[in-house]
mmCIF file of C-alpha atoms in Angstrom:
data_model
loop_
_atom_site.group_PDB
_atom_site.id
_atom_site.type_symbol
_atom_site.label_atom_id
_atom_site.label_comp_id
_atom_site.label_asym_id
_atom_site.label_seq_id
_atom_site.Cartn_x
_atom_site.Cartn_y
_atom_site.Cartn_z
ATOM 1 C CA MET A 1 -0.239 6.216 -19.537
ATOM 2 C CA ALA A 2 2.876 6.173 -17.349
ATOM 3 C CA ARG A 3 6.064 4.403 -18.383
ATOM 4 C CA GLU A 4 6.332 0.643 -18.025
ATOM 5 C CA GLU A 5 10.048 0.077 -17.431
ATOM 6 C CA HIS A 6 10.125 -0.886 -13.746
ATOM 7 C CA GLU A 7 12.068 -3.821 -12.371
ATOM 8 C CA TYR A 8 10.429 -6.793 -10.697
ATOM 9 C CA VAL A 9 11.431 -10.200 -9.355
ATOM 10 C CA ASP A 10 9.904 -13.660 -9.324
ATOM 11 C CA LEU A 11 10.012 -14.787 -5.696
ATOM 12 C CA GLY A 12 8.739 -18.235 -6.634
ATOM 13 C CA LEU A 13 5.370 -17.743 -4.958
ATOM 14 C CA PRO A 14 2.559 -20.287 -5.538
ATOM 15 C CA SER A 15 0.349 -17.613 -7.114
ATOM 16 C CA GLY A 16 3.070 -16.535 -9.538
ATOM 17 C CA THR A 17 2.843 -12.947 -8.261
ATOM 18 C CA LEU A 18 5.758 -10.793 -9.421
ATOM 19 C CA TRP A 19 6.881 -8.078 -6.987
ATOM 20 C CA ALA A 20 8.410 -4.716 -7.885
ATOM 21 C CA THR A 21 11.871 -3.984 -6.535
ATOM 22 C CA CYS A 22 11.037 -0.472 -5.297
ATOM 23 C CA ASN A 23 8.150 1.691 -4.144
ATOM 24 C CA VAL A 24 6.148 4.026 -6.353
ATOM 25 C CA GLY A 25 8.056 7.313 -6.473
ATOM 26 C CA ALA A 26 11.377 5.684 -5.547
ATOM 27 C CA ASN A 27 14.436 5.083 -7.718
ATOM 28 C CA SER A 28 16.047 2.399 -5.561
ATOM 29 C CA PRO A 29 14.798 -0.313 -3.161
ATOM 30 C CA GLU A 30 15.762 1.608 -0.020
ATOM 31 C CA GLU A 31 14.111 4.891 -1.013
ATOM 32 C CA TYR A 32 10.746 5.511 0.665
ATOM 33 C CA GLY A 33 9.044 6.858 -2.439
ATOM 34 C CA ASP A 34 5.723 8.701 -2.406
ATOM 35 C CA TYR A 35 2.873 8.407 0.092
ATOM 36 C CA PHE A 36 -0.721 7.997 -1.007
ATOM 37 C CA ALA A 37 -4.084 8.147 0.689
ATOM 38 C CA TRP A 38 -5.884 4.946 -0.307
ATOM 39 C CA GLY A 39 -7.729 5.347 -3.602
ATOM 40 C CA GLU A 40 -5.805 8.499 -4.527
ATOM 41 C CA THR A 41 -3.068 8.561 -7.143
ATOM 42 C CA GLU A 42 -0.985 11.621 -6.262
ATOM 43 C CA PRO A 43 0.967 12.532 -3.098
ATOM 44 C CA LYS A 44 -0.125 15.663 -1.247
ATOM 45 C CA GLU A 45 0.860 17.948 1.629
ATOM 46 C CA ILE A 46 -1.904 17.054 4.124
ATOM 47 C CA TYR A 47 -3.511 13.668 4.800
ATOM 48 C CA HIS A 48 -6.895 13.906 6.520
ATOM 49 C CA TYR A 49 -10.606 13.400 5.873
ATOM 50 C CA GLN A 50 -11.858 16.888 6.675
ATOM 51 C CA SER A 51 -12.491 19.882 4.396
ATOM 52 C CA GLY A 52 -12.535 17.833 1.240
ATOM 53 C CA ASN A 53 -8.955 16.685 1.730
ATOM 54 C CA TYR A 54 -9.713 13.044 0.888
ATOM 55 C CA LYS A 55 -11.194 12.245 -2.506
ATOM 56 C CA TRP A 56 -13.669 9.557 -1.389
ATOM 57 C CA CYS A 57 -15.058 11.179 1.771
ATOM 58 C CA ASN A 58 -17.654 13.863 2.390
ATOM 59 C CA GLY A 59 -15.825 15.223 5.447
ATOM 60 C CA THR A 60 -16.722 12.819 8.255
ATOM 61 C CA GLY A 61 -14.391 10.127 9.519
ATOM 62 C CA ASN A 62 -16.857 7.267 9.643
ATOM 63 C CA THR A 63 -18.536 4.800 7.299
ATOM 64 C CA ASN A 64 -21.370 7.184 6.430
ATOM 65 C CA GLY A 65 -18.825 9.701 5.143
ATOM 66 C CA ILE A 66 -17.261 7.330 2.633
ATOM 67 C CA THR A 67 -18.513 7.883 -0.917
ATOM 68 C CA LYS A 68 -16.827 5.004 -2.797
ATOM 69 C CA TYR A 69 -15.535 1.545 -1.897
ATOM 70 C CA VAL A 70 -17.998 0.795 0.874
ATOM 71 C CA GLY A 71 -18.561 -2.867 0.060
ATOM 72 C CA ASN A 72 -21.903 -4.060 1.386
ATOM 73 C CA THR A 73 -22.307 -1.297 3.969
ATOM 74 C CA GLY A 74 -23.461 2.295 3.745
ATOM 75 C CA SER A 75 -24.489 3.091 0.170
ATOM 76 C CA ARG A 76 -23.594 -0.521 -0.753
ATOM 77 C CA ASP A 77 -21.659 0.022 -3.945
ATOM 78 C CA GLY A 78 -20.317 -3.526 -3.599
ATOM 79 C CA LYS A 79 -16.733 -2.423 -4.225
ATOM 80 C CA THR A 80 -14.113 -4.071 -2.018
ATOM 81 C CA GLU A 81 -11.007 -3.512 -4.173
ATOM 82 C CA LEU A 82 -9.634 -0.515 -6.056
ATOM 83 C CA ASP A 83 -10.630 0.200 -9.622
ATOM 84 C CA PRO A 84 -7.543 0.671 -11.837
ATOM 85 C CA GLU A 85 -8.145 4.405 -12.237
ATOM 86 C CA ASP A 86 -7.887 4.833 -8.450
ATOM 87 C CA ASP A 87 -4.817 2.610 -8.091
ATOM 88 C CA ALA A 88 -1.579 4.577 -7.545
ATOM 89 C CA ALA A 89 0.513 1.774 -9.048
ATOM 90 C CA TYR A 90 -1.583 1.557 -12.233
ATOM 91 C CA VAL A 91 -1.826 5.317 -12.744
ATOM 92 C CA ASN A 92 1.819 6.119 -12.016
ATOM 93 C CA TRP A 93 3.541 3.047 -13.458
ATOM 94 C CA GLY A 94 1.220 1.801 -16.174
ATOM 95 C CA GLN A 95 -1.283 -0.923 -16.934
ATOM 96 C CA SER A 96 1.028 -3.802 -15.943
ATOM 97 C CA TRP A 97 1.012 -2.760 -12.273
ATOM 98 C CA ARG A 98 -1.356 -2.820 -9.309
ATOM 99 C CA ILE A 99 -1.347 -2.325 -5.547
ATOM 100 C CA PRO A 100 -1.312 -5.879 -4.112
ATOM 101 C CA THR A 101 -4.462 -7.514 -2.779
ATOM 102 C CA LYS A 102 -4.811 -8.614 0.812
ATOM 103 C CA ALA A 103 -4.317 -12.204 -0.379
ATOM 104 C CA GLN A 104 -1.050 -11.291 -2.117
ATOM 105 C CA LEU A 105 0.274 -9.656 1.050
ATOM 106 C CA GLU A 106 -0.761 -12.709 3.072
ATOM 107 C CA GLU A 107 1.126 -14.936 0.641
ATOM 108 C CA LEU A 108 4.208 -12.730 0.956
ATOM 109 C CA LEU A 109 4.049 -13.097 4.746
ATOM 110 C CA GLU A 110 3.450 -16.850 4.733
ATOM 111 C CA GLN A 111 5.684 -18.037 1.897
ATOM 112 C CA CYS A 112 8.777 -15.866 2.348
ATOM 113 C CA THR A 113 11.609 -15.542 4.847
ATOM 114 C CA TRP A 114 11.714 -12.096 6.450
ATOM 115 C CA THR A 115 15.009 -10.754 7.816
ATOM 116 C CA TRP A 116 15.347 -7.382 9.524
ATOM 117 C CA THR A 117 18.370 -5.613 8.067
ATOM 118 C CA SER A 118 19.793 -2.328 6.834
ATOM 119 C CA GLN A 119 20.393 -1.411 3.207
ATOM 120 C CA ASN A 120 22.518 1.660 2.484
ATOM 121 C CA GLY A 121 21.754 2.905 5.994
ATOM 122 C CA VAL A 122 17.973 2.363 5.723
ATOM 123 C CA GLU A 123 16.263 -0.130 8.030
ATOM 124 C CA GLY A 124 13.696 -2.573 6.732
ATOM 125 C CA TYR A 125 13.041 -6.178 5.794
ATOM 126 C CA SER A 126 14.776 -8.340 3.255
ATOM 127 C CA VAL A 127 12.060 -10.658 1.940
ATOM 128 C CA SER A 128 13.370 -13.854 0.374
ATOM 129 C CA GLY A 129 11.046 -16.091 -1.628
ATOM 130 C CA PRO A 130 11.104 -19.823 -2.407
ATOM 131 C CA SER A 131 13.052 -19.088 -5.617
ATOM 132 C CA GLY A 132 15.880 -17.474 -3.641
ATOM 133 C CA ALA A 133 15.136 -14.056 -5.137
ATOM 134 C CA GLU A 134 14.434 -11.240 -2.703
ATOM 135 C CA ILE A 135 13.044 -7.741 -2.331
ATOM 136 C CA PHE A 136 13.762 -5.052 0.255
ATOM 137 C CA LEU A 137 10.916 -3.201 1.996
ATOM 138 C CA PRO A 138 12.166 -0.072 3.768
ATOM 139 C CA ALA A 139 10.641 0.996 7.074
ATOM 140 C CA ALA A 140 9.124 4.058 5.457
ATOM 141 C CA GLY A 141 6.532 4.965 8.117
ATOM 142 C CA TYR A 142 3.419 6.915 7.099
ATOM 143 C CA ARG A 143 1.983 10.413 6.760
ATOM 144 C CA TRP A 144 -0.894 11.835 8.794
ATOM 145 C CA ARG A 145 -2.051 15.436 8.608
ATOM 146 C CA GLU A 146 1.143 17.375 7.787
ATOM 147 C CA THR A 147 3.579 15.037 9.530
ATOM 148 C CA LEU A 148 5.746 12.217 8.232
ATOM 149 C CA TRP A 149 5.999 9.619 10.988
ATOM 150 C CA ILE A 150 9.249 7.718 10.614
ATOM 151 C CA GLY A 151 10.565 5.059 12.973
ATOM 152 C CA SER A 152 11.601 1.438 12.766
ATOM 153 C CA TYR A 153 8.274 0.439 11.243
ATOM 154 C CA GLY A 154 6.729 0.113 7.830
ATOM 155 C CA LEU A 155 3.182 0.197 6.465
ATOM 156 C CA TYR A 156 2.197 -0.760 2.924
ATOM 157 C CA TRP A 157 -1.248 -0.565 1.324
ATOM 158 C CA SER A 158 -3.239 -3.450 -0.052
ATOM 159 C CA ARG A 159 -6.006 -2.786 -2.568
ATOM 160 C CA THR A 160 -8.635 -4.459 -0.329
ATOM 161 C CA ILE A 161 -10.991 -2.774 2.150
ATOM 162 C CA ASP A 162 -11.945 -4.221 5.512
ATOM 163 C CA SER A 163 -15.460 -5.432 4.708
ATOM 164 C CA HIS A 164 -16.546 -5.004 8.343
ATOM 165 C CA CYS A 165 -15.442 -1.375 8.519
ATOM 166 C CA PRO A 166 -14.784 0.111 5.060
ATOM 167 C CA TYR A 167 -13.028 3.270 6.159
ATOM 168 C CA TYR A 168 -10.259 0.835 7.086
ATOM 169 C CA VAL A 169 -8.118 -0.823 4.421
ATOM 170 C CA TYR A 170 -5.901 -3.849 4.944
ATOM 171 C CA ASN A 171 -2.224 -3.071 4.988
ATOM 172 C CA LEU A 172 1.040 -4.740 5.857
ATOM 173 C CA TYR A 173 2.516 -3.488 9.136
ATOM 174 C CA PHE A 174 5.935 -4.377 10.454
ATOM 175 C CA ILE A 175 8.505 -3.547 13.084
ATOM 176 C CA SER A 176 11.818 -5.273 13.672
ATOM 177 C CA ASP A 177 10.286 -8.221 15.514
ATOM 178 C CA ARG A 178 6.696 -8.386 14.285
ATOM 179 C CA LEU A 179 4.843 -8.737 10.977
ATOM 180 C CA PHE A 180 1.095 -8.755 10.417
ATOM 181 C CA LEU A 181 -1.835 -7.404 8.407
ATOM 182 C CA GLN A 182 -4.083 -4.772 9.950
ATOM 183 C CA GLY A 183 -6.801 -2.329 9.030
ATOM 184 C CA ASN A 184 -5.635 1.256 8.624
ATOM 185 C CA TRP A 185 -7.536 4.504 8.072
ATOM 186 C CA ARG A 186 -7.695 5.028 4.324
ATOM 187 C CA PHE A 187 -7.088 8.757 4.784
ATOM 188 C CA GLU A 188 -3.467 8.255 5.907
ATOM 189 C CA GLY A 189 -0.550 8.415 3.504
ATOM 190 C CA LEU A 190 1.214 5.071 3.024
ATOM 191 C CA PRO A 191 3.806 3.927 0.497
ATOM 192 C CA VAL A 192 2.948 1.499 -2.285
ATOM 193 C CA ARG A 193 4.955 -1.543 -3.392
ATOM 194 C CA PRO A 194 3.377 -2.704 -6.663
ATOM 195 C CA VAL A 195 2.846 -6.169 -8.079
ATOM 196 C CA ARG A 196 2.938 -6.936 -11.776
ATOM 197 C CA VAL A 197 -0.171 -8.129 -13.555
ATOM 198 C CA SER A 198 0.237 -11.358 -15.521
ATOM 199 C CA GLN A 199 0.392 -10.743 -19.259
ATOM 200 C CA ASN A 200 -0.549 -14.361 -20.109
#
């Protein structure tokens, strides 16, 4: 199992969720880190659904092509959230870590103060919680096919599929003047900001 020594902060959220201070694959808060297709645990050169490129797809970019995490549609496996072995945070950082749920991202949006800023020359949001502690989420963009798309926007995976259309997964999307959750193709490469699992 991967090492456990990663920093986190208590933002003072009602759920008690503890947020990591940097992305998986990063060594500082402003580094982008690695990009992962949803349900995969290693970065790669190409992000697509064709020719066996995506682990949980048989080569077609629709619900019928998805082979795992299809909720109550398609083959109806009933899975709406990642198993630990398919979670990039768990596999790369250890058993104390997970990709956040949709609900945890919603709480981050609703309970924190978001301020667009720059940290060491990298644009992104400073996210300050009720406790006064904060994290920085860099505008790290995303990867599709062979291209890294970087601009003044950020996308971060949740671990929760869109139950109405399971080849979409909920993710946090932001630009300098807008923040919301959306469904994103699971085949794209997005960064991961982990949350820490309670040890109580």
